[in-house]
Short mmCIF file of C-alpha atoms in Angstrom, two decimals:
data_model
loop_
_atom_site.label_atom_id
_atom_site.label_comp_id
_atom_site.label_asym_id
_atom_site.label_seq_id
_atom_site.Cartn_x
_atom_site.Cartn_y
_atom_site.Cartn_z
CA UNK R 1 -0.06 0.22 -0.13
CA UNK R 2 1.15 3.40 -1.34
CA UNK R 3 1.06 6.22 1.53
CA UNK R 4 -1.92 8.56 0.88
CA UNK R 5 -1.74 12.56 1.23
CA UNK R 6 -3.59 12.20 4.39
CA UNK R 7 -1.16 10.15 6.77
CA UNK R 8 1.69 11.02 8.56
CA UNK R 9 3.55 10.27 11.46
CA UNK R 10 2.86 6.01 13.47
CA UNK R 11 0.03 5.60 10.76
CA UNK R 12 2.24 5.54 8.34
CA UNK R 13 4.01 2.75 9.93
CA UNK R 14 3.83 -0.58 7.52
CA UNK R 15 3.34 1.29 4.87
CA UNK R 16 5.27 1.47 1.37
CA UNK R 17 7.00 3.99 0.69
CA UNK R 18 8.58 4.03 -3.35
CA UNK R 19 6.98 0.25 -4.17
CA UNK R 20 9.93 -0.60 -2.15
CA UNK R 21 10.63 0.95 1.59
CA UNK R 22 8.83 -0.13 4.31
CA UNK R 23 7.29 2.21 6.87
CA UNK R 24 9.21 0.27 9.84
CA UNK R 25 8.95 2.96 12.91
CA UNK R 26 9.07 6.71 13.75
CA UNK R 27 12.59 7.69 15.46
CA UNK R 28 12.24 12.05 15.16
CA UNK R 29 10.64 14.49 13.94
CA UNK R 30 10.41 18.53 12.84
CA UNK R 31 8.18 20.56 11.62
CA UNK R 32 8.63 20.06 8.12
CA UNK R 33 8.85 15.72 8.20
CA UNK R 34 9.27 12.57 9.92
CA UNK R 35 11.98 10.88 10.07
CA UNK R 36 11.28 6.44 10.40
CA UNK R 37 13.38 3.52 10.45
CA UNK R 38 12.43 1.44 7.23
CA UNK R 39 13.60 -2.01 5.34
CA UNK R 40 15.05 -1.59 1.64
CA UNK R 41 12.37 -4.84 0.49
CA UNK R 42 14.95 -4.75 -3.12
CA UNK R 43 18.72 -4.82 -0.87
CA UNK R 44 16.98 -5.75 2.88
CA UNK R 45 18.91 -3.83 4.08
CA UNK R 46 17.78 -1.40 6.84
CA UNK R 47 17.37 2.86 5.96
CA UNK R 48 16.14 5.40 7.02
CA UNK R 49 13.12 7.22 4.62
CA UNK R 50 11.98 11.27 5.13
CA UNK R 51 8.33 12.04 4.88
CA UNK R 52 7.71 15.96 4.78
CA UNK R 53 4.33 15.99 6.38
CA UNK R 54 1.53 16.77 5.28
CA UNK R 55 0.72 20.27 6.23
CA UNK R 56 3.58 21.40 4.84
CA UNK R 57 3.48 19.94 1.52
CA UNK R 58 0.81 23.57 0.66
CA UNK R 59 3.76 25.84 1.46
CA UNK R 60 5.63 26.04 -1.70
CA UNK R 61 9.10 27.20 -0.34
CA UNK R 62 8.63 24.40 1.85
CA UNK R 63 8.55 22.23 -0.37
CA UNK R 64 10.95 23.93 -2.62
CA UNK R 65 13.56 23.50 0.77
CA UNK R 66 13.13 19.72 0.84
CA UNK R 67 14.22 18.92 -2.37
CA UNK R 68 17.37 21.03 -2.35
CA UNK R 69 18.16 18.40 0.53
CA UNK R 70 17.62 15.93 -1.44
CA UNK R 71 19.73 17.37 -4.21
CA UNK R 72 21.94 19.38 -2.17
CA UNK R 73 22.90 15.32 -0.30
CA UNK R 74 23.54 14.08 -2.75
CA UNK R 75 26.25 16.23 -3.94
CA UNK R 76 28.01 14.73 -1.11
CA UNK R 77 30.17 12.31 -0.35
CA UNK R 78 31.98 11.53 2.48
CA UNK R 79 32.67 9.50 5.39
CA UNK R 80 32.01 12.08 8.21
CA UNK R 81 28.26 12.66 6.12
CA UNK R 82 24.75 10.54 6.08
CA UNK R 83 24.62 9.78 2.74
CA UNK R 84 22.07 9.90 0.95
CA UNK R 85 20.40 6.59 -1.42
CA UNK R 86 17.06 7.93 -3.12
CA UNK R 87 14.45 10.30 -3.50
CA UNK R 88 10.67 11.04 -4.93
CA UNK R 89 7.34 11.85 -4.30
CA UNK R 90 4.26 9.97 -3.62
CA UNK R 91 0.68 11.77 -4.16
CA UNK R 92 2.17 14.48 -4.34
CA UNK R 93 4.58 13.88 -0.49
CA UNK R 94 8.32 14.16 -1.29
CA UNK R 95 10.59 11.55 0.66
CA UNK R 96 14.33 10.95 0.60
CA UNK R 97 16.36 7.62 1.94
CA UNK R 98 19.06 7.44 3.93
CA UNK R 99 22.09 4.92 4.82
CA UNK R 100 20.78 3.81 7.92
CA UNK R 101 23.38 5.28 11.25
CA UNK R 102 21.87 3.20 14.18
CA UNK R 103 23.36 5.31 17.26
CA UNK R 104 22.22 8.01 19.36
CA UNK R 105 22.30 11.71 18.32
CA UNK R 106 25.34 13.77 19.70
CA UNK R 107 23.16 15.93 21.60
CA UNK R 108 21.24 12.80 23.12
CA UNK R 109 25.04 11.90 23.86
CA UNK R 110 25.50 15.57 26.09
CA UNK R 111 22.73 14.70 27.85
CA UNK R 112 23.15 11.53 28.91
CA UNK R 113 27.07 11.77 29.78
CA UNK R 114 27.18 15.66 30.40
CA UNK R 115 30.19 17.31 29.89
CA UNK R 116 32.91 15.14 27.33
CA UNK R 117 36.16 13.61 27.19
CA UNK R 118 38.64 16.36 25.47
CA UNK R 119 40.14 13.92 23.83
CA UNK R 120 36.62 12.98 22.46
CA UNK R 121 34.99 16.19 22.28
CA UNK R 122 37.93 17.26 19.89
CA UNK R 123 37.94 13.88 17.28
CA UNK R 124 33.78 15.18 16.80
CA UNK R 125 34.75 18.17 16.44
CA UNK R 126 37.67 17.08 13.77
CA UNK R 127 35.06 14.66 11.48
CA UNK R 128 32.46 17.56 11.71
CA UNK R 129 35.33 19.54 10.76
CA UNK R 130 35.77 17.29 7.50
CA UNK R 131 32.37 17.36 6.20
CA UNK R 132 31.66 20.44 6.25
CA UNK R 133 35.16 21.24 4.02
CA UNK R 134 34.23 19.17 2.04
CA UNK R 135 30.69 20.59 1.26
CA UNK R 136 31.85 24.15 1.39
CA UNK R 137 34.04 22.56 -1.36
CA UNK R 138 30.49 21.38 -2.68
CA UNK R 139 29.46 24.76 -2.44
CA UNK R 140 27.59 24.17 -0.35
CA UNK R 141 26.90 26.18 3.27
CA UNK R 142 25.48 23.88 6.44
CA UNK R 143 23.39 26.59 7.82
CA UNK R 144 22.29 24.41 10.82
CA UNK R 145 24.64 22.65 12.91
CA UNK R 146 24.25 21.83 15.79
CA UNK R 147 24.74 18.53 18.01
CA UNK R 148 21.09 17.13 16.88
CA UNK R 149 22.03 17.20 13.58
CA UNK R 150 25.13 14.72 14.55
CA UNK R 151 24.98 11.60 14.22
CA UNK R 152 27.12 8.94 16.54
CA UNK R 153 26.89 5.78 15.20
CA UNK R 154 28.07 1.97 16.90
CA UNK R 155 32.64 2.65 15.96
CA UNK R 156 31.88 6.50 17.56
CA UNK R 157 32.67 8.88 14.72
CA UNK R 158 30.29 12.25 14.13
CA UNK R 159 28.34 11.74 11.05
CA UNK R 160 26.97 14.70 10.06
CA UNK R 161 22.99 15.65 8.67
CA UNK R 162 20.00 16.94 7.87
CA UNK R 163 21.19 19.19 5.03
CA UNK R 164 17.88 20.82 4.80
CA UNK R 165 18.94 24.58 4.90
CA UNK R 166 22.32 24.06 3.77
CA UNK R 167 22.21 26.98 0.73
CA UNK R 168 24.49 27.25 -2.55
CA UNK R 169 26.85 29.56 -1.10
CA UNK R 170 26.46 31.53 -4.39
CA UNK R 171 22.36 31.16 -4.47
CA UNK R 172 20.24 34.06 -4.41
CA UNK R 173 16.29 32.75 -5.16
CA UNK R 174 15.07 34.28 -2.54
CA UNK R 175 13.69 31.21 -0.31
CA UNK R 176 15.45 32.40 3.09
CA UNK R 177 14.89 36.70 2.92
CA UNK R 178 15.94 39.40 4.97
CA UNK R 179 16.00 39.13 8.24
CA UNK R 180 14.52 36.01 8.99
CA UNK R 181 16.14 33.93 10.79
CA UNK R 182 16.88 30.35 9.61
CA UNK R 183 19.05 27.54 11.88
CA UNK R 184 18.90 26.90 15.92
CA UNK R 185 19.56 29.36 17.95
CA UNK R 186 22.02 28.08 20.52
CA UNK R 187 24.46 28.11 17.73
CA UNK R 188 23.08 30.22 15.66
CA UNK R 189 26.06 33.07 14.42
CA UNK R 190 25.43 36.36 14.65
CA UNK R 191 25.12 36.93 11.09
CA UNK R 192 22.74 34.74 10.42
CA UNK R 193 20.69 35.95 13.61
CA UNK R 194 20.78 39.11 11.99
CA UNK R 195 19.47 38.26 8.69
CA UNK R 196 22.93 38.97 6.44
CA UNK R 197 24.40 36.94 3.94
CA UNK R 198 25.58 33.41 5.57
CA UNK R 199 28.89 32.29 4.39
CA UNK R 200 31.88 29.04 5.20
CA UNK R 201 32.73 31.02 8.45
CA UNK R 202 28.32 30.87 9.90
CA UNK R 203 29.53 27.16 10.13
CA UNK R 204 32.97 27.34 12.20
CA UNK R 205 31.28 29.36 14.02
CA UNK R 206 28.73 27.50 15.34
CA UNK R 207 31.12 24.32 15.45
CA UNK R 208 32.17 26.39 17.50
CA UNK R 209 29.05 26.23 19.65
CA UNK R 210 28.85 22.58 19.35
CA UNK R 211 32.32 21.83 20.77
CA UNK R 212 31.99 24.29 23.49
CA UNK R 213 28.87 22.55 24.73
CA UNK R 214 30.73 19.50 24.58
CA UNK R 215 33.11 20.30 26.93
CA UNK R 216 30.52 22.16 28.63
CA UNK R 217 27.95 20.21 28.82
CA UNK R 218 25.80 22.88 28.36
CA UNK R 219 25.73 25.88 25.46
CA UNK R 220 26.19 29.03 26.28
CA UNK R 221 23.67 31.48 26.15
CA UNK R 222 19.88 31.52 26.88
CA UNK R 223 17.05 33.68 27.69
CA UNK R 224 13.26 33.79 27.52
CA UNK R 225 12.71 33.18 23.64
CA UNK R 226 14.75 32.48 20.57
CA UNK R 227 15.30 36.15 19.43
CA UNK R 228 16.31 37.41 22.90
CA UNK R 229 19.42 33.98 22.08
CA UNK R 230 19.75 34.93 19.27
CA UNK R 231 20.73 38.51 20.69
CA UNK R 232 23.27 36.91 22.80
CA UNK R 233 25.29 35.36 19.91
CA UNK R 234 24.91 39.20 18.48
CA UNK R 235 26.07 40.99 21.77
CA UNK R 236 27.63 39.24 24.37
CA UNK R 237 31.22 37.81 25.16
CA UNK R 238 31.06 34.31 24.80
CA UNK R 239 31.83 32.46 28.54
CA UNK R 240 35.18 31.05 29.62
CA UNK R 241 35.73 27.96 29.12
CA UNK R 242 38.44 27.03 31.33
CA UNK R 243 36.49 29.18 34.25
CA UNK R 244 33.85 26.22 34.02
CA UNK R 245 36.44 23.06 32.95
CA UNK R 246 39.89 23.94 34.65
CA UNK R 247 41.01 21.03 31.89
CA UNK R 248 40.88 22.56 28.77
CA UNK R 249 43.57 24.41 28.00
CA UNK R 250 44.34 27.57 26.95
CA UNK R 251 45.00 26.50 23.63
CA UNK R 252 41.79 24.82 22.91
CA UNK R 253 40.16 28.02 24.31
CA UNK R 254 42.08 29.64 22.22
CA UNK R 255 40.18 28.00 19.12
CA UNK R 256 37.39 27.73 20.30
CA UNK R 257 37.79 31.40 20.80
CA UNK R 258 38.92 32.12 17.17
CA UNK R 259 35.85 30.28 15.93
CA UNK R 260 33.06 32.16 17.66
CA UNK R 261 34.07 35.34 16.73
CA UNK R 262 31.49 37.89 15.97
CA UNK R 263 32.22 38.92 12.81
CA UNK R 264 33.45 35.88 10.93
CA UNK R 265 36.53 37.64 9.08
CA UNK R 266 38.46 36.95 12.43
CA UNK R 267 37.61 32.82 12.72
CA UNK R 268 39.26 30.26 10.80
CA UNK R 269 38.67 30.30 7.08
CA UNK R 270 38.07 26.75 7.03
#
């Protein structure tokens, strides 16, 4: 049975997508789409299937953004980027099929364990950074680098997922209007918070915030709402990492400081 235009969430469990992928269980959900663990009936392997939510399909900009994710992620082939296997539409419901990565997200690991061992945090940062280098090399900025979008596989390696709001470095298609913040404000760069153009240095900033959280167990800025948090990224100085965790070296703290400089030109180029 194929999915219908009115089905969503757990109701899709047991259905077949693309005459090939049997939906087995919900593994995640967001405002735009639901992610399922599924079985590839042709190759007899587990996969992840991301299906656009039915109420979002009617929004032209969101529909194009979802289709863009498939195109963007399909350009990338890297050990630390979740691989796109297939994509399609059924009853006007777009879907993307990814490799299935068993394990947990980096956010779940931080929540479970608190601050990570320094060597582990740095190793993840390097792996995420290498994935972003590959994306930037392909002309894409991720724009939503956060622990929720990093999967930790059974071998302990990081894989970057969710290029749903990725943007071509040279693109100017009107999907992101001036003044509109896309991405999670806990990790948003100052220029993105202000609705300005994003570059690879915007991803560098967000990765710096992720590294800060891995080392301290907390995001640096909190506020009563998303706007308040975003403005702290624009105006407030990042709390001193060694003060919160004395075993973090000054050299590593300096790396985080440079990654999270308020001005993009003051950050690392890659």
